[in-house]
Coordinates of N, CA and C in Angstrom, one line a residue:
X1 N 0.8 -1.2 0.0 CA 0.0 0.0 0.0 C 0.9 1.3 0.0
X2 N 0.3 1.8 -1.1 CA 1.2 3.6 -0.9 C 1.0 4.4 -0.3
X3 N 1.0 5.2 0.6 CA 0.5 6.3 1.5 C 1.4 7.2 0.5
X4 N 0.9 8.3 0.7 CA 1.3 10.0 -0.2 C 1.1 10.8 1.5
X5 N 2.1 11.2 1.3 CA 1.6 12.7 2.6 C 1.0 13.5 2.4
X6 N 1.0 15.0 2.9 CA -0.2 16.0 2.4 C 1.2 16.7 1.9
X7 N 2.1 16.6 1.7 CA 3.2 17.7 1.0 C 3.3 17.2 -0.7
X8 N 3.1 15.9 -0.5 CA 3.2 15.2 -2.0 C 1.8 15.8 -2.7
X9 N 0.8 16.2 -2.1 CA -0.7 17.0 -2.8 C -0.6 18.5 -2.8
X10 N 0.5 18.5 -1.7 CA 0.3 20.4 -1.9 C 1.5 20.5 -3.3
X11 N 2.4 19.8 -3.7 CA 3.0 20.2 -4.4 C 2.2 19.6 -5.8
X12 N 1.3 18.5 -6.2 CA 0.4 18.7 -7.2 C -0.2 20.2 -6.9
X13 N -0.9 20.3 -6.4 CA -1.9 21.6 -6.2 C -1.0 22.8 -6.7
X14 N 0.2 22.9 -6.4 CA 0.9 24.0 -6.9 C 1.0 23.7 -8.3
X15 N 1.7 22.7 -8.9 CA 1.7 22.6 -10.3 C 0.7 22.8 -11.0
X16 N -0.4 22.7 -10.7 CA -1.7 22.6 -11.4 C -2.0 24.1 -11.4
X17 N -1.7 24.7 -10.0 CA -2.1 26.5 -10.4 C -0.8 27.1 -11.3
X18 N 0.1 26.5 -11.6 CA 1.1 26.8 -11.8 C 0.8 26.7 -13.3
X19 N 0.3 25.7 -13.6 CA 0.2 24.9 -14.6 C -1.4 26.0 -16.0
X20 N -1.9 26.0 -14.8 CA -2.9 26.5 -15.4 C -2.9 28.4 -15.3
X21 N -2.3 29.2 -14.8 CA -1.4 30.0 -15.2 C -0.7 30.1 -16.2
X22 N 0.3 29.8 -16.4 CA 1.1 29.5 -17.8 C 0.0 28.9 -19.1
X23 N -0.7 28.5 -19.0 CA -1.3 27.7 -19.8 C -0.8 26.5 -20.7
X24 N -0.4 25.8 -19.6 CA 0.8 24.4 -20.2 C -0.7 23.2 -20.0
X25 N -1.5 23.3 -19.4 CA -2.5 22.2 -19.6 C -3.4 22.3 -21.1
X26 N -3.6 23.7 -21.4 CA -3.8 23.4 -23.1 C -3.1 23.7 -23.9
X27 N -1.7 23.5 -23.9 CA -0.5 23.2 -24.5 C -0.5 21.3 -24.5
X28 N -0.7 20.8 -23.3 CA -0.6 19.5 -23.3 C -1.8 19.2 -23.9
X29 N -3.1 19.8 -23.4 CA -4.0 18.7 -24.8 C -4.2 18.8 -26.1
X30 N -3.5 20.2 -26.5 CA -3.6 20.3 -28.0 C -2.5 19.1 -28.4
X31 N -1.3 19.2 -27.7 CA -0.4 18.1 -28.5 C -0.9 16.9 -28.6
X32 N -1.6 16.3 -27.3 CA -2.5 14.9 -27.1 C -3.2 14.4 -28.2
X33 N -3.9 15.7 -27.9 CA -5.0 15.9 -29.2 C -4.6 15.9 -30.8
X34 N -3.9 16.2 -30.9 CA -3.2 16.6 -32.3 C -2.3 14.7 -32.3
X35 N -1.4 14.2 -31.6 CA -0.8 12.9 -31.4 C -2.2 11.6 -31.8
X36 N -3.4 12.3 -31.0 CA -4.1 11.0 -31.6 C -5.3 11.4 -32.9
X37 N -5.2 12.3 -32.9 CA -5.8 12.2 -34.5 C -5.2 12.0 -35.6
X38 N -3.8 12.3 -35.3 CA -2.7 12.1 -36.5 C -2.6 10.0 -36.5
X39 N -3.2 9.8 -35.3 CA -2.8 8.7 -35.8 C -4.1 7.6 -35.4
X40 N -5.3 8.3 -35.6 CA -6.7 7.8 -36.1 C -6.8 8.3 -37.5
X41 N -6.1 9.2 -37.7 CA -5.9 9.4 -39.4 C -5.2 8.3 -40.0
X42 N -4.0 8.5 -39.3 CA -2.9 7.2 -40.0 C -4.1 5.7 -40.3
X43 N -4.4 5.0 -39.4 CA -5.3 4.2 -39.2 C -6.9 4.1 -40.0
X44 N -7.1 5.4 -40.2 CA -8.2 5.8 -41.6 C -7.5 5.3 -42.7
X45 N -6.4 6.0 -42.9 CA -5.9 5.8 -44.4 C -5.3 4.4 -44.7
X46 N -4.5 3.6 -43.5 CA -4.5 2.4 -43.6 C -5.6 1.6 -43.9
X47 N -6.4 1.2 -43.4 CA -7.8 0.3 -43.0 C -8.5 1.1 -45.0
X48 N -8.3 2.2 -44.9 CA -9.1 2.4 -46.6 C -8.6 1.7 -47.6
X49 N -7.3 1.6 -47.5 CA -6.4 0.4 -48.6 C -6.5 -0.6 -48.6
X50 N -6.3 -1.2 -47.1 CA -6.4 -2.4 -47.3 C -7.9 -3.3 -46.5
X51 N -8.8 -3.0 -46.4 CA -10.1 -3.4 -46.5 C -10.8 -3.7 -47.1
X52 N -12.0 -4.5 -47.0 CA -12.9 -4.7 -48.5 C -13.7 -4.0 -48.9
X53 N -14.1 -4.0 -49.7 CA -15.1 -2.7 -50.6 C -16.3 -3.6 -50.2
X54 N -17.6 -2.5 -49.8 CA -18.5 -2.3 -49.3 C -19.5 -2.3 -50.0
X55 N -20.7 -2.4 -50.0 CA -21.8 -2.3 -50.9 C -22.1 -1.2 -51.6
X56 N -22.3 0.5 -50.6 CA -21.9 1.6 -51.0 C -21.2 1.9 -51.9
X57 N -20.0 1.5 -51.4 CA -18.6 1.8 -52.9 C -18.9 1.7 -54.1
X58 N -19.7 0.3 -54.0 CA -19.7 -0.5 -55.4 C -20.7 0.3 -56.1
X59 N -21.9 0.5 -55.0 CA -22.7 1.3 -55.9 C -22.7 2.9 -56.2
X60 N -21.9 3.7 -55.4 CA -21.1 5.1 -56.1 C -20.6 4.7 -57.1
X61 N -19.8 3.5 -57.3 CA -19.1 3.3 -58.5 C -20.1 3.0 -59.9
X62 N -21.2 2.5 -59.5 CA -21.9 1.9 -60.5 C -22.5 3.3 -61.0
X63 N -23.4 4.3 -59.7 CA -23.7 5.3 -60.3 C -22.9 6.2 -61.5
X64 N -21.6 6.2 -60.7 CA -21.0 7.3 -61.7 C -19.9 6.7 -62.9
X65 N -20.1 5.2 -63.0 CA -19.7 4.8 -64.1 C -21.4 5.2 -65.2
X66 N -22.5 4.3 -64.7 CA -23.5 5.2 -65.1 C -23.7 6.1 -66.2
X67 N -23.2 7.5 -64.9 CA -23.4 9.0 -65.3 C -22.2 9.6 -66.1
X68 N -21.2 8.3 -66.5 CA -20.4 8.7 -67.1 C -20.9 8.3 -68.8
X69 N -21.8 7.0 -68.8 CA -21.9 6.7 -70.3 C -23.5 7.6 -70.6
X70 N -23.5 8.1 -69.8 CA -24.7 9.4 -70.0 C -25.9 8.8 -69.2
X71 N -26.2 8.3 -68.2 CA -27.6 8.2 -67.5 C -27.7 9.2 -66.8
X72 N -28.8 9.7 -66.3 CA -29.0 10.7 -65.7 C -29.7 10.5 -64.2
X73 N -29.1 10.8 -63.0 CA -29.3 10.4 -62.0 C -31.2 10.9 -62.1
X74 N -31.7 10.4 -60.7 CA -32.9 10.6 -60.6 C -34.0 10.1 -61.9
X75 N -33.6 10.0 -63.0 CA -34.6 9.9 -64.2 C -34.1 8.8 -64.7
X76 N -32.8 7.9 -65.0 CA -32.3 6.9 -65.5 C -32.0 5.6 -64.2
X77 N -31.2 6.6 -63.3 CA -31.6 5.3 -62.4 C -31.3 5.8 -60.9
X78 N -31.6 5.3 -60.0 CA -32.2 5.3 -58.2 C -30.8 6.4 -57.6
X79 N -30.7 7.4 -57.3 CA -29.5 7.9 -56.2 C -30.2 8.9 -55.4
X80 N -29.9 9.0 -54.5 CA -30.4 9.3 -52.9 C -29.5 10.3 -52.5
X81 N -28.9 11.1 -53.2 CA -27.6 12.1 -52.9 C -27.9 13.1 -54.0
X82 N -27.7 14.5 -53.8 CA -27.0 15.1 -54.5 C -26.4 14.9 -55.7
X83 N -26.0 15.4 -56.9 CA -25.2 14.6 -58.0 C -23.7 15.3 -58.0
X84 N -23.6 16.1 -56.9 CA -22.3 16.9 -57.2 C -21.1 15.7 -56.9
X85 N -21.6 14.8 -56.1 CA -20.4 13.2 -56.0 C -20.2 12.5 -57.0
X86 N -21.6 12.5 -58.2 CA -21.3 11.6 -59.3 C -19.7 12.3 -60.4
X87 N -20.1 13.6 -60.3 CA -18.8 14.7 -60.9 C -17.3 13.8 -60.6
X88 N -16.4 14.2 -59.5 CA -15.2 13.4 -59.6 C -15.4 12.2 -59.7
X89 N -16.3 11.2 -58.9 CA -16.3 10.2 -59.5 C -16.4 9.6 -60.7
X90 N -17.4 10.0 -61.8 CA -17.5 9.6 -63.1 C -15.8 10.4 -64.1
X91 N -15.3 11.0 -63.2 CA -14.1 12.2 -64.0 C -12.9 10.4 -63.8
X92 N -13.2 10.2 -62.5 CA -12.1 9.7 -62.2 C -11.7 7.7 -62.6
X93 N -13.1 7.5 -63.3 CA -14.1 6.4 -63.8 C -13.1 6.9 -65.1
X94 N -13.1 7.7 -65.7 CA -12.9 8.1 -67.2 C -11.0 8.2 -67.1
X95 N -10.8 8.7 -66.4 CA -9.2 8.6 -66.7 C -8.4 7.2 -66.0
X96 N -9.3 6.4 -65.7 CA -8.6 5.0 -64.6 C -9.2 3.9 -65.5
X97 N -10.4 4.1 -66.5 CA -10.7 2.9 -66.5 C -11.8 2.5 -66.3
X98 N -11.9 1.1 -66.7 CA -12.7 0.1 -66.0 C -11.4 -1.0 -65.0
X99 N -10.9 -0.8 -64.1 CA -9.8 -1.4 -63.1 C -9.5 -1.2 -61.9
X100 N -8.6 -1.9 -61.8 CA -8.7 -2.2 -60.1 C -8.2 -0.9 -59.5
X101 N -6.9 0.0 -60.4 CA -7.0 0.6 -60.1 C -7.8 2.3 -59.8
X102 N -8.8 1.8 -60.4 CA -10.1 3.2 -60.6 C -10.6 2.8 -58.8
X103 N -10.8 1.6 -58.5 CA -11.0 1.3 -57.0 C -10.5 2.3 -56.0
X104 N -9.2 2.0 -55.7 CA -8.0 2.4 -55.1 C -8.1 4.5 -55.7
X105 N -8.3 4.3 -56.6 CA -8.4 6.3 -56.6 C -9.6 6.7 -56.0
X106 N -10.8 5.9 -56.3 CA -11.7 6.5 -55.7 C -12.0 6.5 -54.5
X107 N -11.4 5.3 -54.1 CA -11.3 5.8 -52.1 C -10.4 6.6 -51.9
X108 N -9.4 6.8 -52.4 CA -8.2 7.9 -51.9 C -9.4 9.3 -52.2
X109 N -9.6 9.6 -53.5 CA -10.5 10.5 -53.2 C -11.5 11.0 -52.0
X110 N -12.4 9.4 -51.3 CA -13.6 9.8 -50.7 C -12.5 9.8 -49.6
X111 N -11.5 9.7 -48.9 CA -10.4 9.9 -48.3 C -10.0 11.3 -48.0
X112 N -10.0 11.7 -48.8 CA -9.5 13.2 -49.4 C -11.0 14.4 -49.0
X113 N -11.9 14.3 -49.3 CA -13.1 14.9 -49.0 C -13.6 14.4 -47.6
X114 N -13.1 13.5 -47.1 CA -12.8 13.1 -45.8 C -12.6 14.0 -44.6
X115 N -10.7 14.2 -45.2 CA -10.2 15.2 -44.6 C -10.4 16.4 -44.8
X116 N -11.2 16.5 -45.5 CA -11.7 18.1 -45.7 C -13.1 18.8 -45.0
X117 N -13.7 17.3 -45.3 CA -14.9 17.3 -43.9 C -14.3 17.8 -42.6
X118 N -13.3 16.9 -42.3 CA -12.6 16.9 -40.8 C -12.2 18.4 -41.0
X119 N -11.3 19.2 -41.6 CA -10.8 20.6 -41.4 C -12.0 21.9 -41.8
X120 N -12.6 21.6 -42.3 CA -14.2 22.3 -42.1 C -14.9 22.2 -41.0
X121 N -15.4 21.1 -40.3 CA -15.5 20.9 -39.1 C -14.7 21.6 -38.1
X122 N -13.4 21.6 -38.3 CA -12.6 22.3 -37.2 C -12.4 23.9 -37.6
X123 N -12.5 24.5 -38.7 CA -12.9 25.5 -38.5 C -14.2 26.0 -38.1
X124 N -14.9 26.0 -38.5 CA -16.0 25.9 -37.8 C -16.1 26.0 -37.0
X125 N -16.2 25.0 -36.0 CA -16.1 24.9 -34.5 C -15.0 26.1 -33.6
X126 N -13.8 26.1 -34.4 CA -13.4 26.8 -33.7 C -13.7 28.5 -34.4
X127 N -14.5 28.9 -35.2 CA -15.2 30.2 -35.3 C -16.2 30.4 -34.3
X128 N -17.3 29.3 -33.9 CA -18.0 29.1 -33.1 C -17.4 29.4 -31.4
X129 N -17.2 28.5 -31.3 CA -16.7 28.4 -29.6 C -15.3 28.4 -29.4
X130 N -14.2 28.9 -30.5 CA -12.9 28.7 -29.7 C -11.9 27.6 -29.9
X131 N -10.6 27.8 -29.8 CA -9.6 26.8 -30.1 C -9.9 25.6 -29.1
X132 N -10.3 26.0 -28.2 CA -10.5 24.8 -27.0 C -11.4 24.0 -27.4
X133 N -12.8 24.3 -27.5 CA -13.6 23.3 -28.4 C -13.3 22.6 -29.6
X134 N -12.5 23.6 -30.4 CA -12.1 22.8 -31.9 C -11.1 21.8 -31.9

């Protein structure tokens, strides 16, 4: 069993006003913070390459292979979105192919608008409420 004295808490207690003065506690969670999304990103972008394609994928792919030989979403056939996604996709349909590697670009793409979700979000947020929230 560990016993702490009360000089072992008065000297947390000092750090902590000390700490929070300087403002070294949100210096430490921005870096925390910043340490583990860099590497739930790393782990996004891993897990996108090497995973299997999804029912969704297939069918964004199908859409905008589609809307690439001229169907027209809503009137030709079933999409539940927006058509501004069929755009890069059918672009990227056209310079890849019909191949494995048109696969592999178009997740790197939805990848990419990903991360752009995420830094829109964080602006955002931090116009709203502040670096601390964002």
């Amino acid at each position: 069993m560990i016993v702490f004295n009360s000089g072992f808490f008065y000297s947390i207690m000092r750090f902590m006003d000390k700490a929070k003065s300087d403002k070294f506690i949100n210096l430490v969670i921005f870096f925390f913070s910043l340490i583990s999304f860099s590497f739930l990103l790393y782990l996004r972008f891993k897990f996108s390459l090497t995973r299997y394609f999804d029912v969704d994928e297939f069918a964004h792919l199908h859409w905008g292979y589609s809307f690439l030989n001229g169907a027209m979403p809503y009137r030709d056939f079933f999409y539940i979105f927006p058509p501004y996604f069929l755009f890069p996709i059918s672009f990227i349909i056209s310079i890849f192919g019909r191949s494995a590697e048109t696969l592999i670009a178009v997740r790197g793409f939805i990848f990419l608008v990903q991360l752009l979700t995420y830094l829109t979000l964080f602006i955002w947020a931090r116009k709203l409420r502040g670096l601390s929230v964002a």
